[in-house]
XYZ file of C-alpha atoms in Angstrom:
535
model
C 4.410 -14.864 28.270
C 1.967 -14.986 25.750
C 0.026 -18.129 24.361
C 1.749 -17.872 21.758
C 5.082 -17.913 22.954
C 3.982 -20.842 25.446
C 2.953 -22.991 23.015
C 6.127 -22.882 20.534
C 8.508 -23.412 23.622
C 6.799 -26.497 24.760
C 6.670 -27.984 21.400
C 10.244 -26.989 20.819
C 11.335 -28.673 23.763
C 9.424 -31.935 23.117
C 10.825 -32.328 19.562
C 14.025 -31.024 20.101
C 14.549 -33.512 23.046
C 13.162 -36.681 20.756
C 15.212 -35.761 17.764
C 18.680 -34.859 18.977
C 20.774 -32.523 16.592
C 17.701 -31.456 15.229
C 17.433 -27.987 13.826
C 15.666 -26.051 16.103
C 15.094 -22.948 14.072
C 13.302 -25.623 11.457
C 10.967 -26.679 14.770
C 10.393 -23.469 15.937
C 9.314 -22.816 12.475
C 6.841 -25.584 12.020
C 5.373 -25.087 15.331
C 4.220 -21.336 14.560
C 0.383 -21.251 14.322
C -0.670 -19.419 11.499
C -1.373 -16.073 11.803
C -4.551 -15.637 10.264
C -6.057 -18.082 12.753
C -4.153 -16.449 15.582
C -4.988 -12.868 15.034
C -8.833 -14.348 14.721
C -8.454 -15.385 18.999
C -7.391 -12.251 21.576
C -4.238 -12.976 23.849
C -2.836 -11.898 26.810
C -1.904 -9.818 28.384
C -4.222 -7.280 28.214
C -3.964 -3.580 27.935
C -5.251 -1.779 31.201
C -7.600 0.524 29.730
C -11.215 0.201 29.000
C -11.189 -1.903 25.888
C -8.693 -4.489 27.262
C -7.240 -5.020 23.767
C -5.200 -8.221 23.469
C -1.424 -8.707 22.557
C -1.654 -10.086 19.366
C 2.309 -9.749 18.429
C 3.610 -13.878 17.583
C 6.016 -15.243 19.649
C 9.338 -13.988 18.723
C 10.743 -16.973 17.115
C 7.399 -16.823 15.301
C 8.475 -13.411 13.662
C 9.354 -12.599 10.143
C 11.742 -9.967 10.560
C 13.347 -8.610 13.641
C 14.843 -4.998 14.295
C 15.994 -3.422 17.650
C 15.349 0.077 16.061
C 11.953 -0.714 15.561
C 11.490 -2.402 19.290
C 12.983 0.825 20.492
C 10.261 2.699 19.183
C 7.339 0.551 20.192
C 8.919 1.241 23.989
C 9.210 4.890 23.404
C 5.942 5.374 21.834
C 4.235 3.169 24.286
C 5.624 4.455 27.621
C 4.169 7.910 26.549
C 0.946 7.105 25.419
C -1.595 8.508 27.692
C -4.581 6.190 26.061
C -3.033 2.413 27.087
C -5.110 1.021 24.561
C -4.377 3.056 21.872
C -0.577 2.228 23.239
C -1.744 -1.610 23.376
C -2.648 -0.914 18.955
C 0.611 0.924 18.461
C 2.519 -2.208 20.204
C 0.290 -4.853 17.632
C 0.322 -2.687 14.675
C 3.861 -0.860 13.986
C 5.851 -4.186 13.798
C 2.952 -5.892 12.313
C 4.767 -6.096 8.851
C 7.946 -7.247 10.028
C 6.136 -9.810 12.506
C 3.860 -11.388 9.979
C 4.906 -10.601 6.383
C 8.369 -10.767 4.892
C 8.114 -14.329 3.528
C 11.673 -14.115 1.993
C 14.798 -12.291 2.357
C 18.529 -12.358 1.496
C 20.826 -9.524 2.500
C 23.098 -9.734 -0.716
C 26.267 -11.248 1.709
C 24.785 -14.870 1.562
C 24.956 -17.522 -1.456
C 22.396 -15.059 -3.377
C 24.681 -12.187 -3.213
C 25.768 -9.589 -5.712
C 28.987 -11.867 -6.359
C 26.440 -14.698 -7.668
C 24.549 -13.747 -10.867
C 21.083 -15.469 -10.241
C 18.453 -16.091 -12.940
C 15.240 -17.616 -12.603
C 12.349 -16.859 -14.091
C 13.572 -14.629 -16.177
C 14.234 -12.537 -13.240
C 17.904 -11.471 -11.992
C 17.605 -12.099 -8.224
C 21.006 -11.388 -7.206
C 21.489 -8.671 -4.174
C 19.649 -7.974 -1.574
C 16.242 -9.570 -2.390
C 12.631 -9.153 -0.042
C 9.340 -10.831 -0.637
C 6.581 -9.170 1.242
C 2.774 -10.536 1.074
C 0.081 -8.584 1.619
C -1.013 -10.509 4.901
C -3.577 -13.555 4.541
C -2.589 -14.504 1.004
C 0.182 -15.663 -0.247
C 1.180 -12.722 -2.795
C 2.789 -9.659 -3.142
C 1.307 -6.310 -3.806
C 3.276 -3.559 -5.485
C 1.215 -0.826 -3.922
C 0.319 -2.632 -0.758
C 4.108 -3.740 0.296
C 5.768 -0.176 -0.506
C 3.018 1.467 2.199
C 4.253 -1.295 4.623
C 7.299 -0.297 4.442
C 7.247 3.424 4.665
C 6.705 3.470 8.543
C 10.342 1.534 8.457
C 12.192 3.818 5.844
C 13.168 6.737 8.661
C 15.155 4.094 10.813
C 16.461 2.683 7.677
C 19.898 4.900 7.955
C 20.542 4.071 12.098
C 19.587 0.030 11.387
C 21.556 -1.480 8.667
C 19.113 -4.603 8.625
C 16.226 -2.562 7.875
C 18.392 -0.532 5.324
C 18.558 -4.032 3.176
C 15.440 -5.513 4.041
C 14.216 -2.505 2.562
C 16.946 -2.374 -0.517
C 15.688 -5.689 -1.379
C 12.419 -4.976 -1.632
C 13.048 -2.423 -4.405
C 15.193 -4.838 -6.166
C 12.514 -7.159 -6.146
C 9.835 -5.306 -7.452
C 12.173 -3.716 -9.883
C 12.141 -7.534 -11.367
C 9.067 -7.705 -10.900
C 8.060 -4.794 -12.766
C 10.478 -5.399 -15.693
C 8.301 -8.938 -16.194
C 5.211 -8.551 -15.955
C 4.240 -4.575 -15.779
C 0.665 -4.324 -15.886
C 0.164 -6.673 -13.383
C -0.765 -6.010 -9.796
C 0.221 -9.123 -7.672
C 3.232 -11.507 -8.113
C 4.089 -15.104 -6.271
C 7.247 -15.455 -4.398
C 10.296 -15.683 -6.732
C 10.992 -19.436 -7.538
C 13.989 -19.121 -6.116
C 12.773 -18.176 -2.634
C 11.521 -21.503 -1.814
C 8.203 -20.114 -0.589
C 5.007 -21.944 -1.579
C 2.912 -19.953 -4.485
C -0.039 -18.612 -3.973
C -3.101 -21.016 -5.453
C -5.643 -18.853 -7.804
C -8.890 -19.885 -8.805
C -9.782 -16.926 -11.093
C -10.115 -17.461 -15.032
C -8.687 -14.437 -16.566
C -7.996 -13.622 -19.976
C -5.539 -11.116 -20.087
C -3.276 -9.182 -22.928
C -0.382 -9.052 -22.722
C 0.199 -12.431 -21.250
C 2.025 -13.280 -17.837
C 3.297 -16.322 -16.487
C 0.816 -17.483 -13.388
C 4.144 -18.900 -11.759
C 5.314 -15.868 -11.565
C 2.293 -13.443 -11.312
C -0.387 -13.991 -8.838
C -2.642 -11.085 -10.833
C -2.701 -8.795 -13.375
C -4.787 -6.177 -12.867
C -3.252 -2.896 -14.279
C -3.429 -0.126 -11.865
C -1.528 2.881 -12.578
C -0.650 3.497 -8.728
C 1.238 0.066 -8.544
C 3.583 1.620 -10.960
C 3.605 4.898 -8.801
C 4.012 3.026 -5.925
C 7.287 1.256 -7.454
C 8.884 4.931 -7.654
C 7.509 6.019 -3.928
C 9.727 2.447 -2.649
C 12.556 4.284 -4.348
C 11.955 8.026 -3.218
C 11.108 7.757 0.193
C 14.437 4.867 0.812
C 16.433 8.159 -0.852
C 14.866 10.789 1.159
C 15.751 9.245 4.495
C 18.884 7.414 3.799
C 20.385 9.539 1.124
C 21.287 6.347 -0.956
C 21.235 6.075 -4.734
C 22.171 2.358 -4.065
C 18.957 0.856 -5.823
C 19.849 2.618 -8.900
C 20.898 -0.546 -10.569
C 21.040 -1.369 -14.239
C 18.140 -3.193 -13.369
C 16.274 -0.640 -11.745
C 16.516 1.699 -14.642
C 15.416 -1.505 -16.706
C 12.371 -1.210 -14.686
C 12.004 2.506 -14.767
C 12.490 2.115 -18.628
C 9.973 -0.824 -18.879
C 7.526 1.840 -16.615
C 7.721 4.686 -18.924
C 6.756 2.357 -21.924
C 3.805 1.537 -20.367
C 2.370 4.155 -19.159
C 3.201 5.740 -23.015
C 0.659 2.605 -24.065
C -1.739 3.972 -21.162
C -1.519 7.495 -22.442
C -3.007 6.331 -25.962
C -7.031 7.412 -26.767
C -9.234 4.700 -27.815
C -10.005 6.189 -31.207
C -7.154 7.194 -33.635
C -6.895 10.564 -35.793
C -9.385 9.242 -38.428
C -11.890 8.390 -35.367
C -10.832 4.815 -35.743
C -11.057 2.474 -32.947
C -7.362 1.348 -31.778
C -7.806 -1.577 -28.601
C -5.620 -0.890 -25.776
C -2.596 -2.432 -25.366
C -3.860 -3.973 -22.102
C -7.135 -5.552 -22.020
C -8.786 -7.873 -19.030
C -11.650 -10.127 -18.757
C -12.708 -12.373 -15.636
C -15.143 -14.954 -15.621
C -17.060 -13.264 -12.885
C -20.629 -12.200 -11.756
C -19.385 -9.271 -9.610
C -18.904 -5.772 -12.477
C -16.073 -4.318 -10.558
C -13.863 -7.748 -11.134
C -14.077 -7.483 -14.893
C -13.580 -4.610 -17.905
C -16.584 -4.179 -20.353
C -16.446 -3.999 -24.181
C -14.575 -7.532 -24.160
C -12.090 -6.138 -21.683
C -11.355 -3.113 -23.235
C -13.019 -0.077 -20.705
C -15.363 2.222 -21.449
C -13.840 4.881 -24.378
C -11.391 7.608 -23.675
C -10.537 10.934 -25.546
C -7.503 12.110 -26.968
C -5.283 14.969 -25.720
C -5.951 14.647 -22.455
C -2.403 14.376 -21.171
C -3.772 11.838 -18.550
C -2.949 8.108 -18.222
C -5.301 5.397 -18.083
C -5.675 3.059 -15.229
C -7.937 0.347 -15.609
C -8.100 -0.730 -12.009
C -8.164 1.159 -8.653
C -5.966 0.641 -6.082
C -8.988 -1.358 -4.369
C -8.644 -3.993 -7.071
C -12.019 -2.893 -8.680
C -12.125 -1.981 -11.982
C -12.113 2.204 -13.193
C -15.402 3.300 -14.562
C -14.221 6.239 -16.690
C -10.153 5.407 -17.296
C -8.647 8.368 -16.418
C -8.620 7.953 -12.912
C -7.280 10.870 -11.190
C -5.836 10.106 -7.504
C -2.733 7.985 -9.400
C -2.104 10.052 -12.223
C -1.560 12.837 -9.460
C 0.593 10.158 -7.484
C 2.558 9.523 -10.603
C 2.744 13.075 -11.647
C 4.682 13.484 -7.800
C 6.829 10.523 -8.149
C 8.375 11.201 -11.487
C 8.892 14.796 -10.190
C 10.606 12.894 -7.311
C 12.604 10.020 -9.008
C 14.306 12.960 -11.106
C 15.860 14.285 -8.483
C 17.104 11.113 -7.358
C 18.462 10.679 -10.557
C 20.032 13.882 -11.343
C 21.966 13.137 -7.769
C 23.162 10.172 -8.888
C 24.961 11.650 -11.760
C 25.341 10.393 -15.295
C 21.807 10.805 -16.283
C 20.594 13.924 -16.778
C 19.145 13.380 -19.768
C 17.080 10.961 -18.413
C 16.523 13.302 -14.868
C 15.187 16.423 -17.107
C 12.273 13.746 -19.143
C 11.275 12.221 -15.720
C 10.980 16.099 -14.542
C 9.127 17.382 -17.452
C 6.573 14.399 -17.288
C 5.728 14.513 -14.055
C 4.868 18.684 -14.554
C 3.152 17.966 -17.767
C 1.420 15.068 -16.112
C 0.436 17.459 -13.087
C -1.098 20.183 -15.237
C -3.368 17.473 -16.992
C -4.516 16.489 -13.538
C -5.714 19.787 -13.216
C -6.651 20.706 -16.460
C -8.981 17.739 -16.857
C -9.537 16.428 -13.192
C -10.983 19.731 -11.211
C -14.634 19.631 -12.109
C -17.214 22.675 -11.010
C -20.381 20.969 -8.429
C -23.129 22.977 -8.089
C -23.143 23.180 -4.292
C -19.155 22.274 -3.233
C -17.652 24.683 -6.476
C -14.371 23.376 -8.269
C -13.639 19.986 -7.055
C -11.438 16.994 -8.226
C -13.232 14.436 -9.723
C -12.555 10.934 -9.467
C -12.434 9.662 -12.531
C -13.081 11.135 -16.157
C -12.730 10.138 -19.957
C -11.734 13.308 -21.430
C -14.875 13.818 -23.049
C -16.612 15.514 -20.356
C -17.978 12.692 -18.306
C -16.909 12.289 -14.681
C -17.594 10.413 -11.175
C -17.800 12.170 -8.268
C -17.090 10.059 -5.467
C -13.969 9.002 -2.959
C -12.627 5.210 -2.430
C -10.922 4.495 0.848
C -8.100 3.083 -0.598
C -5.029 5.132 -1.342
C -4.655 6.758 -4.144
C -7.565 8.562 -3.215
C -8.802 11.701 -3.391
C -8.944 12.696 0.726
C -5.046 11.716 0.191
C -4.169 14.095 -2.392
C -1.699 16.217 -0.062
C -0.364 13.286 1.918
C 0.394 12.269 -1.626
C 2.336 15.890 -1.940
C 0.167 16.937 -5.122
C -1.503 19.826 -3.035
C -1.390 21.292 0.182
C -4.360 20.376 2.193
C -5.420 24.000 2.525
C -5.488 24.590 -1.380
C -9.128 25.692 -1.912
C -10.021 23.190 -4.353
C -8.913 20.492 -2.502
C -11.047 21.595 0.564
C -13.846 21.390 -1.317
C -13.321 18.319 -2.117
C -12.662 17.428 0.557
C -16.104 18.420 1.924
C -17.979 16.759 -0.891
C -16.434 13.207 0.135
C -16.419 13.353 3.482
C -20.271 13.792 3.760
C -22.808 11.026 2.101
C -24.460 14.725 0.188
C -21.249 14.482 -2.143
C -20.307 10.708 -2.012
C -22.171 7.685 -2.131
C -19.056 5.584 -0.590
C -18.594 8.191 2.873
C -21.379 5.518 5.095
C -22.618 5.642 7.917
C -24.421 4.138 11.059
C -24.583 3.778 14.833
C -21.285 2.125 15.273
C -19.178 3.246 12.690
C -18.635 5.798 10.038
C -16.469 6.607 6.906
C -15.599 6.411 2.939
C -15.662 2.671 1.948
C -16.467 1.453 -1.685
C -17.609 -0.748 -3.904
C -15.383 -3.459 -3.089
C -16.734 -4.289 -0.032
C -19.938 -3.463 -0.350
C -22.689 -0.467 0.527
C -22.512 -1.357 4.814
C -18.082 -1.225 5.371
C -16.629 1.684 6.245
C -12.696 1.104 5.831
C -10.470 2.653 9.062
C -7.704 3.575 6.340
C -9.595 6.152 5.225
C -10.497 7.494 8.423
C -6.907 7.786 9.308
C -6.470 9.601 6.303
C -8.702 11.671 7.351
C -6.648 12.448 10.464
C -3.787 12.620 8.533
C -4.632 15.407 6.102
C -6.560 17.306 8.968
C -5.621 20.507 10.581
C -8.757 19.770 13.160
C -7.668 18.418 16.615
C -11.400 16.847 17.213
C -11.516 15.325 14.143
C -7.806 14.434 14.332
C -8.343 12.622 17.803
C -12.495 11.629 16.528
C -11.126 9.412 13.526
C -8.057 7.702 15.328
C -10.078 6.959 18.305
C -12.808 5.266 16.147
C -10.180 3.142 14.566
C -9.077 2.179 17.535
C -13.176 1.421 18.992
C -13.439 -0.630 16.350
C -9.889 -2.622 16.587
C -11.197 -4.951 19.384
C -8.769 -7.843 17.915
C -5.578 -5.690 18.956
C -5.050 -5.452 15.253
C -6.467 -3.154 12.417
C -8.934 -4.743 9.830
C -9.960 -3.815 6.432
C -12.905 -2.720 6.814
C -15.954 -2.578 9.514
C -19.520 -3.039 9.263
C -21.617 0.428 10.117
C -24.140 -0.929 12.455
C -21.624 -3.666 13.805
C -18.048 -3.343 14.802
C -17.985 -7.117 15.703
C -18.317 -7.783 11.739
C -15.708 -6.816 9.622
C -13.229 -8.126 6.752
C -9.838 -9.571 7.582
C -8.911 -9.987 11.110
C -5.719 -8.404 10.655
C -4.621 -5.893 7.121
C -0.672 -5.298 7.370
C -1.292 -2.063 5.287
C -4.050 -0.588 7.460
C -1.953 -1.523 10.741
C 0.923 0.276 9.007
C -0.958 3.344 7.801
C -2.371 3.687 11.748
C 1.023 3.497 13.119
C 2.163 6.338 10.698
C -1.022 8.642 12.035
C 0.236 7.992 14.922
C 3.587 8.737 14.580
C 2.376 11.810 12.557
C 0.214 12.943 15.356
C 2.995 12.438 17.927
C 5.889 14.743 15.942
C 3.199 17.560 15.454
C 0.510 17.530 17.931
C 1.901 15.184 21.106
C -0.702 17.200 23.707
C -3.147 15.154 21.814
C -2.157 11.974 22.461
C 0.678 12.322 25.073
C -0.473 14.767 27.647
C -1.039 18.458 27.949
C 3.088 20.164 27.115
C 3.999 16.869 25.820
C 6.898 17.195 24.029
C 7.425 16.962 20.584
C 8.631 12.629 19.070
C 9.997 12.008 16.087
C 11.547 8.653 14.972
């Protein structure tokens, strides 16, 4: 029994016995450390391999979410895992969402079911409804909650729990979307009960939000993107056309305005200037937190086809607009959301638009986003403005460049995209890929010029064909994991310093490289004629 677990029983059992007919789930409640604090100290028990990771899982009353399916993995993935620390990061990190995150959920059979029409805050939160934050604060991210989710979505048709934990989370950024679409961040629905999320930023922003219901609004185009993956990927393993609501398709109408309003130059026919419909400015002394030209963005040309993102999904703001990783993203999901769509019937009006977006969208991408480099040939660029200018460089955070097939725009052999591949992946071709004696890999400007992040070197595993650099990148991530859990990012020369003790997205996108690596190449991790698991 953990510390953990310890310390919640004996507190339960003192209160419990000097308030009779007290509610205990209430105490257990109360008595849960928080988890920032407790992923900060290593527990027992151990792993028994050389690293002796800790067992940094809360106690299970402690837990946000609970599902046997998922258990059921973490015992078949662990009992095969050669590498018992590796197994020890698998048992922290795949339930590390569920343990830690979902601050609110209702399965649409309680008082906030479909039979109750609920408004607040403008928002329609009847049906299945989840609130997911992004780990130590309060808030949740569109992009970041979607990729902690996607390790769940295969077990989402054999576990009808996960099915509407999951349901609910689209309905909830569906309102979330339809309010406030060019923001980023939002604070848990009113009606949730959950404590908002306290912001000291000064932002001036266009078009205006309300702070009680956004936490930020920074408009990145692959938060919108990421709204359609949620969708695509709950339809792709469960078959379900459920979330197609009259709500959703609010959303998904609300989405297509915007990014129209994104797809606008900054000069007019007559060459004059026309402000965006979204502009940002943050009383700040760090660049990347604010846009120039009183929050408009550096200029962008017309005819382009592309659609302008004014933050990456790092948070930092885009240099040159056009940013290229989520207008492939979006070019795929609109491709994908069709489908859904046309399955669903009744809309195939709408299904044919989405379709022929997302393949004009796509040819843009390549029309304006592969660039020729003097020593690496064609490449995709990072971001450009459509009059010629572009940055050559990778961010680890996905969208990103390295993750252009695990977003399904190429396939990782295509030629340009292993050129690209090259120039990021080496500090020659980009100034973010750093290294040093203890660590190596793309970071970016949001931490700073000495943080590699280990998302980006399990991309790398991901979207590699290479056993030694397959095996190379996760076992780094897990050298550097000595909490038991995955962090953001990790100092070159230091492992020991690094940002956020625990990062619910990077523990998720580890336990999907390792789930990857176990379905296609299990001799690596489970043995010489290991076979084959899938969940």
């Amino acid at each position: 029994m953990t510390f953990s677990a310890l310390f919640v029983g004996a507190l339960l059992a003192s209160q419990a016995s000097a308030i009779p007919g007290r509610d205990n789930n209430a105490i257990l409640k109360r008595a849960c450390p928080d988890y920032v604090s407790y992923a900060s100290t290593p527990h027992g028990p151990y792993s028994e391999g050389p690293l002796k990771l800790p067992f940094q899982r809360p106690a299970e009353a402690c837990r946000t979410f609970s599902s046997s399916a998922v258990e059921k993995v973490i015992d078949d993935m662990t009992s095969r895992l050669v590498d018992k620390d590796l197994a020890q990061l698998f048992r922290n990190a795949f339930p590390n969402t569920l343990d830690t995150t979902i601050k609110w959920h209702v399965n649409g059979s309680s008082s906030t079911s479909s039979k109750r029409h609920v408004r607040r805050d403008g928002a329609d939160w009847s049906g299945a409804q989840t609130f997911i934050v992004t780990g130590d604060i309060n808030a949740e991210w569109l992009r970041d909650s979607t990729n902690q989710l996607t390790n769940y979505q295969k077990l989402a048709s054999r576990d009808k729990d996960l099915y509407n934990l999951i349901l609910g989370a689209i309905n909830t950024q569906a309102e979330f979307v339809i309010q406030s679409p060019y923001c980023n961040a939002f604070q848990p629905p009113s009606i949730s009960g959950v404590k908002p999320e306290n912001s000291t930023q000064q932002d001036t922003v266009h078009p205006t939000y309300s702070k009680s219901f956004v936490f930020e609004c920074k408009y990145e185009l692959d938060s919108l993107a990421h709204f359609l993956l949620l969708g695509t990927e709950f339809h792709e393993n469960t078959g379900s056309t459920e979330f197609l609501t009259d709500r959703w398709f609010k959303a998904l109408k609300t989405l297509l305005r915007t990014i129209d309003e994104q797809s606008q130059p900054t000069f007019n026919s007559k060459n004059q200037f026309v402000s965006n419909q979204y502009t940002f400015q943050r009383e700040t002394n760090i660049g990347t937190e604010t846009l120039n030209l009183q929050g408009v963005g550096n200029p962008l040309n017309a005819g382009t086809g592309l659609i302008r993102s004014a933050f990456r999904p790092s948070d930092d703001a885009t240099i040159l607009g056009f940013f290229i990783p989520p207008n492939a993203m979006m070019a795929v999901q609109l491709q994908k959301i069709a489908k859904v769509v046309k399955k669903a019937g009744g809309h195939d009006d709408l299904a044919d638009e989405l379709e022929q977006r997302g393949k004009k969208l796509a040819e843009a991408v390549r029309e304006h986003g592969i660039v020729n480099h003097g020593k690496y040939g064609d490449v995709y660029a990072f971001e450009v403005d459509g009059y010629g200018s572009r940055i050559l460089m990778d961010d680890a955070n996905i969208p990103s460049l390295l993750s252009l097939p695990y977003l399904g725009f190429v396939d990782k052999s295509d030629k340009v995209y292993q050129n690209t591949r090259k120039m990021i992946t080496e500090k020659a071709g980009n100034p973010y890929y750093l290294e040093g004696p203890a660590f190596h890999g793309i970071g970016g400007p949001h931490i700073g010029l000495e943080n590699a992040w280990p998302m980006s070197l399990l991309m790398q595993a991901q979207t590699s064909d290479n056993d030694t650099e397959i095996i190379d990148s996760i076992n780094l991530v897990r050298d550097s994991s000595l909490l038991g859990l995955v962090h953001e990012s990790i100092n070159v020369t230091n492992i020991k310093i690094y940002t956020r003790p625990w990062f619910s997205w990077a523990n998720s996108v580890f336990s999907q490289t390792l789930l990857k690596v176990a379905a296609e190449r299990p001799h690596l991790i489970f043995g010489d004629d290991a076979e084959p698991y899938e969940i």
